[in-house]
Coordinates of C-alpha atoms and ligand atoms in Angstrom, one line a residue:
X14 CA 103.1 149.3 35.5
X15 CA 99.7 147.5 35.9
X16 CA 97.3 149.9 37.8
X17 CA 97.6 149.2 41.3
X18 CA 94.0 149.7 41.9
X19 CA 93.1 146.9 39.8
X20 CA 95.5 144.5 41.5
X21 CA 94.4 146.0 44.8
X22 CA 90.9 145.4 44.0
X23 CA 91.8 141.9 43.0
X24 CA 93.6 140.4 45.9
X25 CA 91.3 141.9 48.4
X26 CA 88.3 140.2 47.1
X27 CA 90.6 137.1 46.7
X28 CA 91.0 137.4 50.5
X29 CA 87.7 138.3 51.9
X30 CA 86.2 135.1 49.3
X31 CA 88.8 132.8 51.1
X32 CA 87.4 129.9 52.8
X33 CA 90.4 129.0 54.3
X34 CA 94.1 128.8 55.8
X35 CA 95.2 126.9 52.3
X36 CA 93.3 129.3 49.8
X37 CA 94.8 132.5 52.2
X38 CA 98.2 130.9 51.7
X39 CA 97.8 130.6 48.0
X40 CA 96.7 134.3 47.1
X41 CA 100.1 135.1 49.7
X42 CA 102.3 133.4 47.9
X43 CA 100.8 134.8 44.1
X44 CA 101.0 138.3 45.3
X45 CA 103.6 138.4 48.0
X46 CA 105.6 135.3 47.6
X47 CA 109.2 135.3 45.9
X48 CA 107.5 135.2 42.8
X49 CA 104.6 137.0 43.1
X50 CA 103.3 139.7 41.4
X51 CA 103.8 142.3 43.6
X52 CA 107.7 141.1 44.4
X53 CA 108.2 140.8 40.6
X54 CA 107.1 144.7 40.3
X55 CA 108.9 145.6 43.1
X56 CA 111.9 144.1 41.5
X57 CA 111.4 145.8 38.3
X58 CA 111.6 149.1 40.6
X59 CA 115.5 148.8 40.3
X60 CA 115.5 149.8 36.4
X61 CA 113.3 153.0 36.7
X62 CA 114.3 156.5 36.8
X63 CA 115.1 157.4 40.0
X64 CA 112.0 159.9 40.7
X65 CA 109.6 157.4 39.0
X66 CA 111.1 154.9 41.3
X67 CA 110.7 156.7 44.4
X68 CA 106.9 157.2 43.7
X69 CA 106.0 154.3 42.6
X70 CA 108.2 151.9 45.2
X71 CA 105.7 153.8 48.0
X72 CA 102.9 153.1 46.2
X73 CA 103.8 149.3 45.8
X74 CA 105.1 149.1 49.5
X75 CA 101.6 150.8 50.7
X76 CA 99.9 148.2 48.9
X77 CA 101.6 145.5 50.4
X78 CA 101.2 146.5 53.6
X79 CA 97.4 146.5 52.9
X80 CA 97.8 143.3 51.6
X81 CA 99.3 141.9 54.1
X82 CA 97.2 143.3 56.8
X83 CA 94.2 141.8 54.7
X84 CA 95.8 138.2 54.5
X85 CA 96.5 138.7 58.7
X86 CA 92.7 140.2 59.6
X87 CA 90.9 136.8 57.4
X88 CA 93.7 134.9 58.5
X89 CA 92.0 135.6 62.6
X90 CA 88.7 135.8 61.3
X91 CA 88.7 132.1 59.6
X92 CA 90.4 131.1 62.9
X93 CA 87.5 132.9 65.3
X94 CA 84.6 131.1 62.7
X95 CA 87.0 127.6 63.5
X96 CA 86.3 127.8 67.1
X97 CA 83.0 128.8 67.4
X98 CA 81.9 126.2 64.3
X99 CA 83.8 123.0 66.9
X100 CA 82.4 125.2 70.4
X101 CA 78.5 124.7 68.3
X102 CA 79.8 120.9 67.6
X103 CA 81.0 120.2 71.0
X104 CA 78.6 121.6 72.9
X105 CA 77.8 119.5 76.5
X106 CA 75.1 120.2 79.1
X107 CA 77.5 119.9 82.2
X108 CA 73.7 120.3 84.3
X109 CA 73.3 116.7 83.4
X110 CA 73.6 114.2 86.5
X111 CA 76.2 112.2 86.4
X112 CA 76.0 108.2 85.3
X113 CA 76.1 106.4 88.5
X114 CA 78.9 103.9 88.6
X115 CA 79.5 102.0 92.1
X116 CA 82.8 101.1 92.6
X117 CA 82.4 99.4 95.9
X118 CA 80.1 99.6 98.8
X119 CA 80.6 99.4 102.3
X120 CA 80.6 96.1 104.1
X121 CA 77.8 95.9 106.5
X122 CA 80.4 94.7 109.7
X123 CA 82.4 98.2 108.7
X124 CA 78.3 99.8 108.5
X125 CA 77.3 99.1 112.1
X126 CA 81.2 99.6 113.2
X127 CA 80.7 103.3 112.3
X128 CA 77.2 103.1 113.6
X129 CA 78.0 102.1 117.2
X130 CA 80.9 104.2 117.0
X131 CA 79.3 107.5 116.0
X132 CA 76.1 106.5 118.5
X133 CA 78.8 106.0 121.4
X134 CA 80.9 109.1 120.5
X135 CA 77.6 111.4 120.6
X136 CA 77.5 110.1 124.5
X137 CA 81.5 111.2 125.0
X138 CA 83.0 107.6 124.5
X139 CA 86.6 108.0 122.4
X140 CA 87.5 105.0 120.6
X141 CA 90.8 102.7 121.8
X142 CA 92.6 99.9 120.1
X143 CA 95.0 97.1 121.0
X144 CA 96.1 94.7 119.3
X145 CA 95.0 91.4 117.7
X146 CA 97.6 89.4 118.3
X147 CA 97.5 89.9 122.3
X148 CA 99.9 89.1 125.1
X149 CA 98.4 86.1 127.5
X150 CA 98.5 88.7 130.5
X151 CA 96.2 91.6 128.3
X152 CA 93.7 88.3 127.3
X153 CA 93.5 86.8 130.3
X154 CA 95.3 87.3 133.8
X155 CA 94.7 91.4 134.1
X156 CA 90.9 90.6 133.6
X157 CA 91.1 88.2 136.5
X158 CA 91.2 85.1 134.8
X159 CA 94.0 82.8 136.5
X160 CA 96.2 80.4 134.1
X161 CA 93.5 77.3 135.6
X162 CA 90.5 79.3 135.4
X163 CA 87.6 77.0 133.2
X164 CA 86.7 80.5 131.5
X165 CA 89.9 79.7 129.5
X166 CA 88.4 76.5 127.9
X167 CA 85.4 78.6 127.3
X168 CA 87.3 80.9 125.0
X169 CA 88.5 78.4 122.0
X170 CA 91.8 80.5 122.0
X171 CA 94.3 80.6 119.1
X172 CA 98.1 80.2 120.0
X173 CA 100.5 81.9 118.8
X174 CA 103.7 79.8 118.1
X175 CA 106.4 80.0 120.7
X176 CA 110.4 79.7 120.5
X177 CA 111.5 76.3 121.6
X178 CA 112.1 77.1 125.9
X179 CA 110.6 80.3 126.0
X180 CA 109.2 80.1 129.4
X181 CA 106.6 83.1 128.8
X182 CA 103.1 81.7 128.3
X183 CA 102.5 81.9 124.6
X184 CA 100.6 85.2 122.6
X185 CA 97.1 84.6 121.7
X186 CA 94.5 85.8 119.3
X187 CA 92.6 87.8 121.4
X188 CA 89.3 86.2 122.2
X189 CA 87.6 89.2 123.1
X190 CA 88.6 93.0 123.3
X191 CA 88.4 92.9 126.8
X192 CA 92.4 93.4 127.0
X193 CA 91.8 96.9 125.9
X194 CA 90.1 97.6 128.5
X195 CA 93.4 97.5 130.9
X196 CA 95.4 98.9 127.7
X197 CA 93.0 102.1 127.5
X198 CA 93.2 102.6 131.5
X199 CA 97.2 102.1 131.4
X200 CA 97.1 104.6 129.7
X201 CA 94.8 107.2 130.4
X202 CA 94.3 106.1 133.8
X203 CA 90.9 107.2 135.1
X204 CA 88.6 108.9 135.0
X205 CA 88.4 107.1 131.3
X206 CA 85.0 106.7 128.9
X207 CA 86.0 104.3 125.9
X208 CA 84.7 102.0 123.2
X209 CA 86.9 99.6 121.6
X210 CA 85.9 97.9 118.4
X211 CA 87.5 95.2 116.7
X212 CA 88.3 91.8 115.4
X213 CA 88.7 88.8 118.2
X214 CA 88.8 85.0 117.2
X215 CA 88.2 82.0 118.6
X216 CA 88.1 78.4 117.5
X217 CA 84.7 77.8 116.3
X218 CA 82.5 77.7 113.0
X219 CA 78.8 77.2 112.1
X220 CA 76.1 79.5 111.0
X221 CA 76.3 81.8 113.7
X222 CA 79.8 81.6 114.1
X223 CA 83.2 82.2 112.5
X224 CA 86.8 81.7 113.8
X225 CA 87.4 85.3 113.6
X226 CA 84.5 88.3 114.5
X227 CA 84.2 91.9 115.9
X228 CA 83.1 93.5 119.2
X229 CA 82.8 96.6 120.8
X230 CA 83.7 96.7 124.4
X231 CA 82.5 100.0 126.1
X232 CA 84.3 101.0 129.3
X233 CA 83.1 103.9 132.0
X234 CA 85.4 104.6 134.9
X235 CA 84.4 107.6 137.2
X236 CA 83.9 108.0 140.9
X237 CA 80.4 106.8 141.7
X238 CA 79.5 105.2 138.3
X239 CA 77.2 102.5 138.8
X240 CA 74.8 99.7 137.4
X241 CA 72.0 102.3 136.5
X242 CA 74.5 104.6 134.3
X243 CA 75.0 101.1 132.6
X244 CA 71.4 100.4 132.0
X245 CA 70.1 103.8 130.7
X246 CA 73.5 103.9 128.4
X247 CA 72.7 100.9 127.1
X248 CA 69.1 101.7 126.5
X249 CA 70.0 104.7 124.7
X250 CA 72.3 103.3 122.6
X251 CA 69.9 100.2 121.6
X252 CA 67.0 102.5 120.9
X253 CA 69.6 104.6 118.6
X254 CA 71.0 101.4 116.9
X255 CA 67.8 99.9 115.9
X256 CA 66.3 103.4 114.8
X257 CA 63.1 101.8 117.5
X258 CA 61.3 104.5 119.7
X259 CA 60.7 101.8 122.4
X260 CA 63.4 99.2 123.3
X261 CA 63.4 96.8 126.6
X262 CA 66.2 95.4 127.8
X263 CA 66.2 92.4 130.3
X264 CA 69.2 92.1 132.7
X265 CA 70.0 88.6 133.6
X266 CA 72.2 87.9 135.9
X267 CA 75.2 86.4 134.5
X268 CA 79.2 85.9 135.7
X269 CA 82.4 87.1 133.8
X270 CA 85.6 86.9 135.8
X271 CA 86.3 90.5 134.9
X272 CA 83.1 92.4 136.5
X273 CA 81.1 91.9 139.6
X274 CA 78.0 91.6 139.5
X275 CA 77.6 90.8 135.7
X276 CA 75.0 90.5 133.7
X277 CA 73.2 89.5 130.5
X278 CA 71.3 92.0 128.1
X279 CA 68.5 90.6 126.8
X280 CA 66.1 92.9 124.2
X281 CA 62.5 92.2 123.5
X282 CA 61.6 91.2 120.1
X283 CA 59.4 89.3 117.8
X284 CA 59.8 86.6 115.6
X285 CA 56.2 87.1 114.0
X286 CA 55.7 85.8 110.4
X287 CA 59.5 84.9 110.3
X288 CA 60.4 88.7 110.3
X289 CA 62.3 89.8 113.4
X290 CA 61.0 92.9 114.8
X291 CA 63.2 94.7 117.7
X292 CA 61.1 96.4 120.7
X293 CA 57.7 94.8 120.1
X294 CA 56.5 91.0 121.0
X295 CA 57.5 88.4 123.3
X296 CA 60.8 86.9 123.0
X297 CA 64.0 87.8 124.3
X298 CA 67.5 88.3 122.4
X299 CA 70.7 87.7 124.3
X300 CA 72.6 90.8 123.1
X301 CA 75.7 91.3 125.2
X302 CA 77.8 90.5 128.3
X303 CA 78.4 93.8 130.5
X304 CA 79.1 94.3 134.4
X305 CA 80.5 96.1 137.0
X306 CA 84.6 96.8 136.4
X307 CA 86.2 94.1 138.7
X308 CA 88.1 95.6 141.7
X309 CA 90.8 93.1 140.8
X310 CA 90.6 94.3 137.1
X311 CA 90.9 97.9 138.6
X312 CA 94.1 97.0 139.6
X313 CA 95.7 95.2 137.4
X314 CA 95.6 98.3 135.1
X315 CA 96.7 100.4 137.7
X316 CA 93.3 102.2 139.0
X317 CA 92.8 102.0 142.7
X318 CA 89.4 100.6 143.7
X319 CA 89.5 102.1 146.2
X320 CA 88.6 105.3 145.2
X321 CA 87.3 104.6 141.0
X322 CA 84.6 102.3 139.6
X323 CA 82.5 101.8 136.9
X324 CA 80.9 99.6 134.1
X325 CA 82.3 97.5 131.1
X326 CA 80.1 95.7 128.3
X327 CA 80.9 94.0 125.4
X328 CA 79.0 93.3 122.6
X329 CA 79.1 91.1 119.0
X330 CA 79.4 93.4 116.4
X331 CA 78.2 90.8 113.1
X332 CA 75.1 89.6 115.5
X333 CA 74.2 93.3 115.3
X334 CA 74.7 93.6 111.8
X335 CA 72.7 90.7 111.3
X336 CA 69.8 91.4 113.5
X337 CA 69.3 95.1 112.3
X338 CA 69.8 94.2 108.6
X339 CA 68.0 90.8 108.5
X340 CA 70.9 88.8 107.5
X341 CA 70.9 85.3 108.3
X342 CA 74.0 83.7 107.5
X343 CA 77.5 84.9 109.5
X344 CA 79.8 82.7 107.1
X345 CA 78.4 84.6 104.1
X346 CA 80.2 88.0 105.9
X347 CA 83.7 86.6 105.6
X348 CA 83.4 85.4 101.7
X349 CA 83.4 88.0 99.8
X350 CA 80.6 87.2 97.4
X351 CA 80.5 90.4 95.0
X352 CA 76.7 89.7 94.8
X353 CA 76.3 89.3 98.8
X354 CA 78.4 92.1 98.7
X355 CA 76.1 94.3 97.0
X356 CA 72.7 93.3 98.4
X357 CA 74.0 93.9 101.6
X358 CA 76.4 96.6 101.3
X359 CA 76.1 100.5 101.8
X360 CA 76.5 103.1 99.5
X361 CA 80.5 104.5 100.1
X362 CA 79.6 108.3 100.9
X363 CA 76.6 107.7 103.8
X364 CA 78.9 108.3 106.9
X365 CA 76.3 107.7 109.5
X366 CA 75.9 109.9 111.9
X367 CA 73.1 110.3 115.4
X368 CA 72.0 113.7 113.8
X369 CA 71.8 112.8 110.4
X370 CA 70.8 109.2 110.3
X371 CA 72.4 106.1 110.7
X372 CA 71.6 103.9 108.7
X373 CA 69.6 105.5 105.0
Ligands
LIG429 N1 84.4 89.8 127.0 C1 83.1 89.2 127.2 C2 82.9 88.2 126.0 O1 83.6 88.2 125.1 C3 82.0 90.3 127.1 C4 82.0 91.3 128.2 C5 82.7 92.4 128.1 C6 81.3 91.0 129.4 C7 82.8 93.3 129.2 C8 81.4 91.9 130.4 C9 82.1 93.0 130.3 O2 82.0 87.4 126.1

């Protein structure tokens, strides 16, 4: 029998010289394998004499055990040397920043939506909705404008299509978002702080308008609210809007069926060198239509005069965008241009907010 030593000393140099799975694989299979040379001796166990046998089949089974573990241990180690070899090759510095990629940006109508919104909310105004597609009484007769009143000319309204005999006045597009007003006061009844943006439309279209366009309305109903809680709200709000320590506003007065008295806000500005300039100068920029609730109004959503009043305004949400942001064309809102869209638009995660800024 070949000395076992020698073939001991063989295979485990074979192993640990192994550069790999395939060359491990090979030295199995020539010492371990069916045929291999330690099988082959093991078979050749059967023709001894039974105490040579026994000694020498514990030898032979002892080295294959040590084999075996041998082939196992490289076998792990090769596998260990794999991973960190591709770990070195793969290595990636995760403290790099990441390659910007914009996938969209924020229209500037949505910008100033959440603007005046989160300015509003700061001084305790929810927000309400209604609809867009608005019932004639909503639009019109609640806020005290009768089915003759000239004020409906004055609006440019949108019918909605009627069945043939239908004897209800047809739905409109609503030409303002007055109707929430009576919708929010249904509802909650008073006393009742609210701001309702949204789309309106009416039938018009040049540079400065478009069939369809946003407002805000702002509603405040208490007990013994009055024309000066309008003015310093407004104030407040105008100097938080347009990010200016100093804003004036000019009230003018003005008439809306739906408040009494009513007036015009005006803000100083300057037009100097073609750059508007908000708070400074000596012009005057019509910026919304506000008032004293009507009693009539009052009523119609259910909140007795009598005993509640308070102020409404409402104000066009594009002319704001356009006047804080310098943009001088409304059509160009509604068209989406990708490039208009992108020079004008707003990064997707800058929720603004009073505390943190509104619009950076
Ligand atoms: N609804 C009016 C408009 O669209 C604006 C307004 C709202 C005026 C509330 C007074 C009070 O022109």
């Amino acid at each position: 029998m070949a000395d076992l030593n020698t073939l001991k000393g063989k295979y485990l140099a074979g192993i640990a010289a192994a550069a790999d799975e395939g060359a491990l694989e090979e030295i199995r299979l020539a010492a371990l394998g069916k045929k291999g040379e330690i099988s082959l001796m093991m078979r050749e166990l059967g023709g001894m004499a039974p105490e040579a046998r026994q000694a020498a089949g514990a030898q032979l089974n002892v080295l294959k055990d040590e084999i075996d573990a041998a082939l196992r241990a490289r076998k792990a180690g090769l596998a260990d040397a794999a991973l960190d070899a591709r770990l070195a090759a793969e290595w990636l510095d995760v403290t790099l920043p990441a390659r910007p990629r914009r996938v969209g940006t924020i229209h500037p109508v949505s910008q100033v939506m959440d603007e005046v919104t989160a300015i509003f909310a700061d001084m305790g105004f929810a927000v309400a909705e209604g609809p867009q597609v608005e019932s004639d009484f909503f639009n019109f007769d609640a806020l005290n404008i009768a089915p003759e009143h000239p004020a409906r000319q004055e609006h440019d309204t949108f019918f909605m299509a009627r069945a043939e005999g239908d004897p209800r006045p047809p739905h409109v597009l609503r030409t303002h978002t007055s109707p929430v007003q009576i919708r929010a006061m249904q509802a909650q009844g008073a006393p009742i702080r609210v701001i309702a943006p949204g789309r309106v439309y009416r039938m018009d279209m040049d540079q400065t308008h478009a069939p369809m366009f946003h407002q805000v309305e702002g509603l405040a109903i208490g007990r013994d609210i009055s024309m000066a809680n309008l003015k310093w709200t407004l104030e407040e709000f105008c100097r938080a809007f347009f990010e200016v320590a100093n804003v004036e506003l000019r009230f003018r007065a003005s008439h809306f069926p739906f408040t009494e008295p009513s007036a015009e806000v005006d803000i100083r500005c300057s037009w100097a060198g073609g750059q508007l300039k908000i708070g400074e100068g000596n012009d005057w920029l019509e910026i919304l239509g506000s008032g004293m609730v009507h009693p009539k109004v009052l009523a119609a959503a259910g909140v007795d005069p009598a005993e509640w009043q308070g102020f409404a305004f409402g104000m066009g949400i594009d002319r704001l965008a356009m006047l804080k942001y310098g943009i001088p064309d409304l059509r160009a809102f509604f068209e989406s241009d990708l490039r208009w869209l992108r020079h004008y638009g707003f990064a997707a995660g800058d929720v603004p907010t009073v505390h943190g800024g509104l619009s950076r």
